[in-house]
mmCIF file of C-alpha atoms in Angstrom:
data_model
loop_
_atom_site.group_PDB
_atom_site.id
_atom_site.type_symbol
_atom_site.label_atom_id
_atom_site.label_comp_id
_atom_site.label_asym_id
_atom_site.label_seq_id
_atom_site.Cartn_x
_atom_site.Cartn_y
_atom_site.Cartn_z
ATOM 1 C CA MET A 950 34.877 4.911 -6.930
ATOM 2 C CA SER A 951 32.612 7.403 -4.570
ATOM 3 C CA HIS A 952 30.351 4.685 -2.932
ATOM 4 C CA SER A 953 28.637 3.655 0.796
ATOM 5 C CA LEU A 954 29.947 0.842 1.037
ATOM 6 C CA PRO A 955 32.819 -1.298 -0.535
ATOM 7 C CA ILE A 956 32.563 -4.221 -3.266
ATOM 8 C CA PRO A 957 31.988 -7.649 -2.235
ATOM 9 C CA ASP A 958 35.371 -9.800 -2.569
ATOM 10 C CA PHE A 959 32.850 -11.823 -4.351
ATOM 11 C CA PHE A 960 32.817 -10.034 -7.305
ATOM 12 C CA ALA A 961 34.317 -10.959 -10.038
ATOM 13 C CA SER A 962 34.703 -8.127 -12.925
ATOM 14 C CA ASP A 963 36.631 -9.590 -15.048
ATOM 15 C CA ARG A 964 33.594 -12.631 -15.717
ATOM 16 C CA VAL A 965 30.563 -10.034 -16.098
ATOM 17 C CA GLY A 966 30.844 -10.553 -20.012
ATOM 18 C CA GLU A 967 30.582 -14.815 -19.568
ATOM 19 C CA VAL A 968 27.313 -16.502 -17.811
ATOM 20 C CA TRP A 969 27.408 -19.081 -14.765
ATOM 21 C CA ARG A 970 25.833 -20.636 -11.970
ATOM 22 C CA VAL A 971 25.536 -18.403 -9.323
ATOM 23 C CA PRO A 972 25.780 -20.100 -6.043
ATOM 24 C CA TYR A 973 22.641 -18.961 -4.036
ATOM 25 C CA GLU A 974 23.113 -20.343 -0.159
ATOM 26 C CA GLU A 975 27.316 -18.826 -0.502
ATOM 27 C CA ARG A 976 25.982 -15.380 -1.699
ATOM 28 C CA ALA A 977 22.549 -16.122 0.959
ATOM 29 C CA THR A 978 25.026 -16.659 3.951
ATOM 30 C CA GLN A 979 27.612 -13.857 2.967
ATOM 31 C CA ALA A 980 24.809 -11.476 2.149
ATOM 32 C CA LYS A 981 23.044 -11.500 5.843
ATOM 33 C CA ASN A 982 26.286 -11.422 7.704
ATOM 34 C CA TRP A 983 26.983 -8.547 5.076
ATOM 35 C CA ALA A 984 24.380 -6.125 6.165
ATOM 36 C CA GLN A 985 25.025 -7.124 9.928
ATOM 37 C CA ILE A 986 28.825 -6.187 9.224
ATOM 38 C CA HIS A 987 28.036 -3.231 7.645
ATOM 39 C CA GLY A 988 24.573 -2.210 9.753
ATOM 40 C CA ILE A 989 22.192 -2.510 6.433
ATOM 41 C CA LYS A 990 19.230 -2.231 7.330
ATOM 42 C CA PRO A 991 15.814 -4.296 5.855
ATOM 43 C CA ALA A 992 14.920 -1.575 3.196
ATOM 44 C CA ASP A 993 11.220 -1.549 4.685
ATOM 45 C CA ARG A 994 12.649 0.888 6.722
ATOM 46 C CA ASP A 995 14.322 3.602 3.899
ATOM 47 C CA SER A 996 13.952 7.467 3.623
ATOM 48 C CA PRO A 997 14.104 8.202 1.073
ATOM 49 C CA ARG A 998 12.943 5.649 -0.993
ATOM 50 C CA LEU A 999 15.265 4.139 -4.739
ATOM 51 C CA CYS A 1000 14.326 1.977 -6.929
ATOM 52 C CA LEU A 1001 16.521 0.903 -9.592
ATOM 53 C CA LEU A 1002 14.603 0.067 -12.696
ATOM 54 C CA ALA A 1003 17.579 -2.509 -15.028
ATOM 55 C CA ILE A 1004 16.745 -2.511 -18.664
ATOM 56 C CA ASP A 1005 16.837 -5.552 -20.139
ATOM 57 C CA VAL A 1006 20.116 -6.311 -17.955
ATOM 58 C CA GLN A 1007 19.858 -10.114 -20.386
ATOM 59 C CA ASN A 1008 22.446 -12.177 -21.500
ATOM 60 C CA THR A 1009 20.742 -12.048 -25.510
ATOM 61 C CA PHE A 1010 21.626 -8.208 -25.517
ATOM 62 C CA CYS A 1011 24.517 -8.151 -23.074
ATOM 63 C CA ILE A 1012 26.873 -10.494 -23.286
ATOM 64 C CA PRO A 1013 29.326 -11.220 -26.628
ATOM 65 C CA GLY A 1014 28.054 -13.206 -28.917
ATOM 66 C CA PHE A 1015 24.737 -13.545 -28.210
ATOM 67 C CA GLU A 1016 21.612 -12.283 -30.555
ATOM 68 C CA LEU A 1017 21.489 -8.466 -30.198
ATOM 69 C CA PHE A 1018 24.754 -7.800 -28.081
ATOM 70 C CA VAL A 1019 24.416 -4.410 -27.424
ATOM 71 C CA GLY A 1020 28.810 -3.188 -28.288
ATOM 72 C CA GLY A 1021 27.724 0.712 -28.602
ATOM 73 C CA THR A 1022 30.468 2.134 -29.539
ATOM 74 C CA SER A 1023 33.229 0.989 -27.778
ATOM 75 C CA GLY A 1024 32.356 -2.830 -29.087
ATOM 76 C CA GLN A 1025 31.962 -3.970 -25.287
ATOM 77 C CA GLY A 1026 29.671 -1.003 -24.697
ATOM 78 C CA ALA A 1027 26.632 -3.562 -22.558
ATOM 79 C CA VAL A 1028 29.882 -5.510 -20.710
ATOM 80 C CA ASP A 1029 31.031 -1.934 -19.150
ATOM 81 C CA ASP A 1030 27.962 -0.958 -19.060
ATOM 82 C CA THR A 1031 26.771 -4.516 -16.664
ATOM 83 C CA ARG A 1032 29.895 -4.276 -14.710
ATOM 84 C CA ARG A 1033 29.466 -0.791 -13.377
ATOM 85 C CA LEU A 1034 26.091 -1.308 -12.673
ATOM 86 C CA CYS A 1035 27.092 -4.500 -10.279
ATOM 87 C CA GLU A 1036 28.763 -1.946 -8.496
ATOM 88 C CA PHE A 1037 26.597 0.289 -8.456
ATOM 89 C CA VAL A 1038 24.091 -2.195 -6.817
ATOM 90 C CA TYR A 1039 26.751 -3.162 -4.164
ATOM 91 C CA GLY A 1040 28.270 -0.099 -3.374
ATOM 92 C CA ASN A 1041 24.582 1.520 -1.934
ATOM 93 C CA LEU A 1042 23.596 -1.416 -1.356
ATOM 94 C CA GLY A 1043 22.014 0.326 1.597
ATOM 95 C CA GLN A 1044 20.244 2.791 -0.427
ATOM 96 C CA ILE A 1045 18.502 0.727 -3.042
ATOM 97 C CA THR A 1046 15.119 -0.039 -1.666
ATOM 98 C CA GLU A 1047 13.797 -2.146 -4.678
ATOM 99 C CA ILE A 1048 15.392 -3.401 -7.900
ATOM 100 C CA VAL A 1049 12.824 -3.747 -10.993
ATOM 101 C CA PRO A 1050 14.284 -6.207 -13.569
ATOM 102 C CA THR A 1051 12.162 -5.467 -17.236
ATOM 103 C CA MET A 1052 13.142 -8.665 -19.124
ATOM 104 C CA ASP A 1053 11.755 -8.458 -22.780
ATOM 105 C CA THR A 1054 10.522 -12.326 -23.429
ATOM 106 C CA HIS A 1055 9.741 -13.310 -27.154
ATOM 107 C CA ARG A 1056 8.533 -17.240 -28.268
ATOM 108 C CA ALA A 1057 8.579 -17.547 -32.092
ATOM 109 C CA MET A 1058 5.559 -16.410 -33.580
ATOM 110 C CA GLN A 1059 5.200 -12.779 -32.922
ATOM 111 C CA ILE A 1060 5.039 -10.237 -35.506
ATOM 112 C CA PHE A 1061 8.806 -8.731 -35.681
ATOM 113 C CA HIS A 1062 9.979 -12.463 -36.639
ATOM 114 C CA ALA A 1063 10.742 -13.866 -39.231
ATOM 115 C CA VAL A 1064 8.316 -16.421 -39.569
ATOM 116 C CA PHE A 1065 5.159 -14.716 -38.920
ATOM 117 C CA TRP A 1066 6.128 -13.911 -42.659
ATOM 118 C CA ILE A 1067 6.513 -15.012 -45.875
ATOM 119 C CA ASP A 1068 7.172 -13.528 -49.502
ATOM 120 C CA GLY A 1069 5.534 -14.366 -52.791
ATOM 121 C CA ASP A 1070 7.794 -17.255 -53.132
ATOM 122 C CA GLY A 1071 7.407 -18.481 -49.283
ATOM 123 C CA GLN A 1072 10.308 -17.371 -48.334
ATOM 124 C CA MET A 1073 10.703 -15.340 -45.101
ATOM 125 C CA PRO A 1074 11.908 -12.465 -44.595
ATOM 126 C CA ALA A 1075 16.234 -12.017 -43.677
ATOM 127 C CA PRO A 1076 17.392 -10.661 -39.767
ATOM 128 C CA MET A 1077 16.994 -7.059 -39.832
ATOM 129 C CA THR A 1078 14.676 -6.111 -42.622
ATOM 130 C CA MET A 1079 12.130 -3.154 -42.491
ATOM 131 C CA VAL A 1080 9.073 -4.457 -43.460
ATOM 132 C CA GLU A 1081 7.702 -0.876 -44.653
ATOM 133 C CA LEU A 1082 3.711 -0.582 -44.805
ATOM 134 C CA GLU A 1083 3.721 -0.484 -48.854
ATOM 135 C CA ASP A 1084 5.382 -3.529 -48.447
ATOM 136 C CA VAL A 1085 2.531 -5.219 -47.147
ATOM 137 C CA ARG A 1086 0.037 -3.074 -48.575
ATOM 138 C CA SER A 1087 1.337 -4.174 -51.853
ATOM 139 C CA GLY A 1088 1.874 -7.878 -50.907
ATOM 140 C CA ARG A 1089 5.828 -8.181 -51.024
ATOM 141 C CA TRP A 1090 5.216 -9.553 -47.586
ATOM 142 C CA ARG A 1091 2.507 -10.998 -46.315
ATOM 143 C CA VAL A 1092 1.130 -13.055 -43.120
ATOM 144 C CA ASN A 1093 2.394 -16.859 -42.978
ATOM 145 C CA PRO A 1094 -0.804 -18.990 -43.042
ATOM 146 C CA ALA A 1095 1.031 -21.686 -41.609
ATOM 147 C CA ILE A 1096 1.017 -19.528 -37.918
ATOM 148 C CA VAL A 1097 -2.780 -19.211 -37.719
ATOM 149 C CA PRO A 1098 -3.092 -22.283 -35.817
ATOM 150 C CA SER A 1099 -0.520 -21.512 -33.163
ATOM 151 C CA LEU A 1100 -1.809 -17.878 -32.608
ATOM 152 C CA GLY A 1101 -5.685 -19.327 -32.651
ATOM 153 C CA VAL A 1102 -6.797 -15.747 -34.977
ATOM 154 C CA PRO A 1103 -8.125 -16.085 -38.890
ATOM 155 C CA LEU A 1104 -5.447 -15.350 -41.127
ATOM 156 C CA GLY A 1105 -7.854 -12.872 -43.103
ATOM 157 C CA GLN A 1106 -8.106 -10.863 -39.444
ATOM 158 C CA LEU A 1107 -3.904 -11.067 -39.878
ATOM 159 C CA GLU A 1108 -3.875 -9.771 -42.177
ATOM 160 C CA ASP A 1109 -6.140 -7.173 -41.820
ATOM 161 C CA PHE A 1110 -3.951 -6.404 -38.431
ATOM 162 C CA ALA A 1111 -1.095 -6.678 -40.351
ATOM 163 C CA LEU A 1112 -1.642 -3.786 -42.532
ATOM 164 C CA HIS A 1113 -3.203 -1.662 -39.454
ATOM 165 C CA TYR A 1114 0.501 -1.749 -37.517
ATOM 166 C CA VAL A 1115 2.787 -1.277 -40.092
ATOM 167 C CA LYS A 1116 0.854 1.404 -40.787
ATOM 168 C CA ARG A 1117 -0.038 3.056 -37.417
ATOM 169 C CA LEU A 1118 3.762 2.342 -36.465
ATOM 170 C CA SER A 1119 4.505 4.678 -39.724
ATOM 171 C CA ASP A 1120 1.180 7.345 -39.209
ATOM 172 C CA ASP A 1121 3.135 7.495 -35.336
ATOM 173 C CA GLY A 1122 6.429 8.698 -36.496
ATOM 174 C CA LYS A 1123 7.976 5.098 -34.878
ATOM 175 C CA TYR A 1124 10.504 3.006 -36.617
ATOM 176 C CA PRO A 1125 9.174 0.966 -39.380
ATOM 177 C CA LEU A 1126 8.221 -2.902 -38.380
ATOM 178 C CA THR A 1127 11.759 -4.881 -37.969
ATOM 179 C CA ILE A 1128 12.556 -8.073 -38.880
ATOM 180 C CA TRP A 1129 14.655 -9.156 -35.381
ATOM 181 C CA PRO A 1130 16.956 -11.989 -34.931
ATOM 182 C CA TYR A 1131 15.358 -14.406 -32.291
ATOM 183 C CA HIS A 1132 15.810 -13.105 -29.251
ATOM 184 C CA SER A 1133 15.004 -13.545 -26.134
ATOM 185 C CA MET A 1134 13.240 -16.202 -26.343
ATOM 186 C CA LEU A 1135 11.228 -17.718 -23.054
ATOM 187 C CA GLY A 1136 13.184 -20.527 -21.594
ATOM 188 C CA GLY A 1137 16.336 -19.613 -23.054
ATOM 189 C CA ILE A 1138 19.293 -18.688 -21.869
ATOM 190 C CA GLY A 1139 19.524 -15.316 -23.938
ATOM 191 C CA HIS A 1140 16.322 -14.550 -22.146
ATOM 192 C CA SER A 1141 18.408 -14.952 -18.733
ATOM 193 C CA LEU A 1142 19.232 -11.765 -17.036
ATOM 194 C CA VAL A 1143 22.982 -12.118 -16.937
ATOM 195 C CA SER A 1144 24.746 -13.879 -13.878
ATOM 196 C CA ALA A 1145 26.827 -10.608 -12.750
ATOM 197 C CA PHE A 1146 23.678 -9.016 -12.695
ATOM 198 C CA GLU A 1147 21.231 -11.601 -11.341
ATOM 199 C CA GLU A 1148 23.687 -11.930 -8.189
ATOM 200 C CA ALA A 1149 23.711 -8.740 -7.362
ATOM 201 C CA CYS A 1150 20.181 -9.098 -7.702
ATOM 202 C CA PHE A 1151 19.875 -11.728 -5.330
ATOM 203 C CA PHE A 1152 22.463 -10.057 -2.839
ATOM 204 C CA HIS A 1153 20.234 -7.208 -2.633
ATOM 205 C CA ASN A 1154 17.039 -9.900 -1.597
ATOM 206 C CA VAL A 1155 18.945 -10.961 1.474
ATOM 207 C CA ALA A 1156 20.791 -7.951 2.228
ATOM 208 C CA ARG A 1157 17.754 -5.860 2.341
ATOM 209 C CA GLN A 1158 14.904 -8.656 2.627
ATOM 210 C CA SER A 1159 13.423 -6.869 -0.333
ATOM 211 C CA GLN A 1160 11.729 -9.077 -3.445
ATOM 212 C CA THR A 1161 13.594 -8.052 -6.937
ATOM 213 C CA ARG A 1162 10.322 -7.204 -8.775
ATOM 214 C CA PHE A 1163 10.796 -9.088 -12.077
ATOM 215 C CA GLU A 1164 8.960 -6.844 -15.199
ATOM 216 C CA LEU A 1165 8.571 -9.239 -18.207
ATOM 217 C CA LYS A 1166 7.322 -7.693 -21.407
ATOM 218 C CA GLY A 1167 7.410 -8.545 -25.164
ATOM 219 C CA SER A 1168 5.345 -11.807 -25.460
ATOM 220 C CA ASN A 1169 1.971 -10.315 -26.966
ATOM 221 C CA PRO A 1170 2.503 -12.144 -30.736
ATOM 222 C CA LEU A 1171 0.640 -9.064 -32.048
ATOM 223 C CA THR A 1172 2.710 -5.873 -31.080
ATOM 224 C CA GLU A 1173 6.527 -4.770 -30.264
ATOM 225 C CA ASN A 1174 6.939 -3.872 -26.631
ATOM 226 C CA TYR A 1175 10.269 -1.728 -26.939
ATOM 227 C CA SER A 1176 9.539 0.417 -23.562
ATOM 228 C CA VAL A 1177 7.971 -2.409 -20.127
ATOM 229 C CA LEU A 1178 5.358 0.432 -19.999
ATOM 230 C CA ARG A 1179 3.309 0.217 -23.295
ATOM 231 C CA PRO A 1180 2.828 -1.608 -26.523
ATOM 232 C CA GLU A 1181 4.072 0.134 -29.630
ATOM 233 C CA VAL A 1182 0.843 -0.311 -30.950
ATOM 234 C CA LEU A 1183 -2.280 -1.070 -28.367
ATOM 235 C CA ASP A 1184 -5.484 -1.340 -30.650
ATOM 236 C CA ASP A 1185 -6.590 -2.823 -34.031
ATOM 237 C CA ALA A 1186 -8.031 -0.983 -36.846
ATOM 238 C CA ALA A 1187 -11.706 -1.121 -34.759
ATOM 239 C CA GLY A 1188 -10.388 0.011 -32.365
ATOM 240 C CA GLN A 1189 -10.095 -2.828 -30.569
ATOM 241 C CA PRO A 1190 -7.784 -3.347 -27.954
ATOM 242 C CA VAL A 1191 -4.607 -5.964 -28.259
ATOM 243 C CA ALA A 1192 -3.043 -5.151 -25.514
ATOM 244 C CA LYS A 1193 -2.685 -2.861 -22.643
ATOM 245 C CA LYS A 1194 -0.147 -0.471 -20.886
ATOM 246 C CA ASN A 1195 1.952 -1.406 -17.689
ATOM 247 C CA GLN A 1196 -0.233 0.875 -15.477
ATOM 248 C CA ALA A 1197 0.170 -1.401 -12.415
ATOM 249 C CA LEU A 1198 3.841 -0.451 -12.837
ATOM 250 C CA ILE A 1199 3.732 2.846 -13.665
ATOM 251 C CA GLN A 1200 2.051 3.948 -10.890
ATOM 252 C CA HIS A 1201 4.492 1.164 -8.719
ATOM 253 C CA LEU A 1202 6.833 3.148 -9.621
ATOM 254 C CA MET A 1203 6.004 6.898 -9.373
ATOM 255 C CA THR A 1204 5.751 5.646 -5.554
ATOM 256 C CA PHE A 1205 9.291 6.074 -4.638
ATOM 257 C CA ASP A 1206 10.972 8.901 -3.830
ATOM 258 C CA ALA A 1207 13.720 8.640 -6.307
ATOM 259 C CA VAL A 1208 13.758 5.875 -10.253
ATOM 260 C CA ALA A 1209 17.303 5.483 -11.310
ATOM 261 C CA ILE A 1210 17.247 3.916 -14.836
ATOM 262 C CA ALA A 1211 20.183 2.064 -16.566
ATOM 263 C CA GLY A 1212 20.557 -1.041 -19.201
ATOM 264 C CA GLN A 1213 20.110 -1.702 -22.893
ATOM 265 C CA ALA A 1214 19.888 -0.817 -25.534
ATOM 266 C CA LYS A 1215 20.225 2.645 -24.954
ATOM 267 C CA SER A 1216 18.623 3.616 -28.044
ATOM 268 C CA HIS A 1217 15.841 1.212 -27.623
ATOM 269 C CA CYS A 1218 14.070 -0.348 -25.136
ATOM 270 C CA VAL A 1219 15.967 2.369 -22.401
ATOM 271 C CA ALA A 1220 15.165 5.784 -24.168
ATOM 272 C CA TRP A 1221 10.809 4.429 -25.507
ATOM 273 C CA THR A 1222 9.930 3.040 -21.506
ATOM 274 C CA ILE A 1223 12.035 6.910 -20.601
ATOM 275 C CA ASP A 1224 10.059 8.299 -22.566
ATOM 276 C CA ASP A 1225 6.798 6.434 -22.252
ATOM 277 C CA LEU A 1226 7.335 7.447 -18.505
ATOM 278 C CA LEU A 1227 7.780 10.721 -19.072
ATOM 279 C CA SER A 1228 4.211 10.854 -21.571
ATOM 280 C CA GLU A 1229 2.759 9.941 -18.096
ATOM 281 C CA ILE A 1230 4.301 12.009 -15.572
ATOM 282 C CA GLN A 1231 3.565 15.141 -17.674
ATOM 283 C CA GLN A 1232 -0.170 13.500 -17.691
ATOM 284 C CA VAL A 1233 -0.212 13.829 -14.119
ATOM 285 C CA GLU A 1234 0.487 17.749 -15.168
ATOM 286 C CA ASP A 1235 3.004 17.619 -11.749
ATOM 287 C CA ALA A 1236 6.329 18.782 -12.931
ATOM 288 C CA THR A 1237 8.144 17.820 -9.127
ATOM 289 C CA LEU A 1238 7.838 14.418 -11.099
ATOM 290 C CA ALA A 1239 10.369 14.582 -13.418
ATOM 291 C CA SER A 1240 12.935 15.372 -11.374
ATOM 292 C CA LYS A 1241 12.783 11.821 -9.371
ATOM 293 C CA ILE A 1242 13.850 10.046 -12.726
ATOM 294 C CA TYR A 1243 17.959 9.458 -12.223
ATOM 295 C CA LEU A 1244 19.778 8.133 -15.747
ATOM 296 C CA ILE A 1245 22.438 6.233 -14.785
ATOM 297 C CA ASP A 1246 24.259 7.616 -18.223
ATOM 298 C CA ASP A 1247 27.868 4.757 -17.576
ATOM 299 C CA CYS A 1248 25.107 2.251 -17.767
ATOM 300 C CA SER A 1249 23.270 2.123 -20.621
ATOM 301 C CA SER A 1250 24.911 1.785 -24.921
ATOM 302 C CA PRO A 1251 23.101 2.680 -28.053
ATOM 303 C CA VAL A 1252 22.828 -0.136 -30.628
ATOM 304 C CA VAL A 1253 26.370 0.614 -33.104
ATOM 305 C CA VAL A 1254 26.212 -1.913 -35.519
ATOM 306 C CA PRO A 1255 29.859 -0.615 -37.436
ATOM 307 C CA GLY A 1256 29.331 0.095 -41.150
ATOM 308 C CA VAL A 1257 25.716 -0.553 -40.672
ATOM 309 C CA VAL A 1258 24.132 1.459 -38.494
ATOM 310 C CA ASP A 1259 24.569 3.588 -35.320
ATOM 311 C CA PHE A 1260 22.027 4.858 -32.768
ATOM 312 C CA SER A 1261 23.951 6.791 -30.969
ATOM 313 C CA ALA A 1262 23.291 10.684 -31.984
ATOM 314 C CA ASN A 1263 19.320 9.419 -31.390
ATOM 315 C CA ALA A 1264 20.368 8.035 -27.414
ATOM 316 C CA ASP A 1265 22.174 11.444 -27.120
ATOM 317 C CA ALA A 1266 19.170 13.764 -28.395
ATOM 318 C CA ALA A 1267 16.526 11.283 -26.167
ATOM 319 C CA TYR A 1268 18.756 11.916 -23.163
ATOM 320 C CA GLN A 1269 18.878 15.731 -23.683
ATOM 321 C CA ARG A 1270 15.379 15.824 -24.259
ATOM 322 C CA PHE A 1271 14.714 13.919 -21.026
ATOM 323 C CA ALA A 1272 16.985 16.334 -19.382
ATOM 324 C CA GLU A 1273 15.450 19.533 -20.699
ATOM 325 C CA ALA A 1274 11.974 17.258 -18.892
ATOM 326 C CA GLY A 1275 13.548 17.666 -15.856
ATOM 327 C CA MET A 1276 15.324 14.845 -15.303
ATOM 328 C CA ASN A 1277 17.849 14.035 -13.901
ATOM 329 C CA ILE A 1278 21.716 12.508 -15.983
ATOM 330 C CA ILE A 1279 24.344 11.071 -13.516
ATOM 331 C CA GLN A 1280 27.537 8.281 -13.660
ATOM 332 C CA SER A 1281 27.360 5.538 -11.686
ATOM 333 C CA THR A 1282 30.451 6.537 -10.064
ATOM 334 C CA SER A 1283 28.253 10.088 -8.265
ATOM 335 C CA PRO A 1284 27.915 9.787 -4.558
ATOM 336 C CA MET A 1285 24.020 9.487 -3.894
ATOM 337 C CA THR A 1286 24.896 12.259 -1.365
ATOM 338 C CA ASP A 1287 24.847 14.533 -4.199
ATOM 339 C CA TRP A 1288 21.818 13.435 -6.235
ATOM 340 C CA LEU A 1289 19.464 11.442 -3.536
ATOM 341 C CA PRO A 1290 16.676 13.061 -1.764
ATOM 342 C CA ASP A 1291 16.691 14.356 1.696
#
């Protein structure tokens, strides 16, 4: 293990795949003592400044048996990834300036959930149904009129937008609209950070006197939001905005000397976020900015459903493209002295 600090004794690697309550007061005392014992300084003195962008390390994706567990090729992908990520945080506690966890955040009535749509018989689509452009044009799937009062948008306007939405996804070469199982439901246990990672973030808070910056995404009922930096569709058929980029986070990330990225799923929310970050960097036309980005390869897994779908190749191709653009691919055990800029 190539970390600058030991892993605290309380970290239970065999419980990373479980849900439990973090003992905050106990951990706060331990974090304060840990900082004194190991000479860990407050984060505002860091030079260089390192941000850890941890994407969707939530129960819904990372705990076996939850709604969209990311098993990866091993079947235990997200559990192993989170264990390594926690060890990365503890081992490099003195160098990580700030942790930014993104949190997929949903309610029932959203365009990618079944209750939004019905067929000619009034039946809702099954989870993982792909709603293609022709399906909406032909009326095979149409907006469920019963959701209109909850969304506060007239039915005709919703129908026009639904057609525009799937057409925009098709025109932009994105995945078709997927009806996802209900997941990351706001207020539910699936929405919470994995307990072991939440504990690591809290320990970092106190040891480094650095507030975790939580970034919620995905609550807009009219668009998917794989990337924390921007939703899939930003406007309606008339060109009026329905959502916007997370410009504040984009600008915040660029204030760091280095940004390390991990989380789930490598083939979806992680890849989309990195892709959007790369687009923003390329618009600035400063090639050196891409070299600030470090992708922690062994702390993310692709979506793999054995016998159904395997996005491993998509994830690998995306990471290859990011590397060719100047981003760095590292392992969680890579000594920071080897890659963190001076």
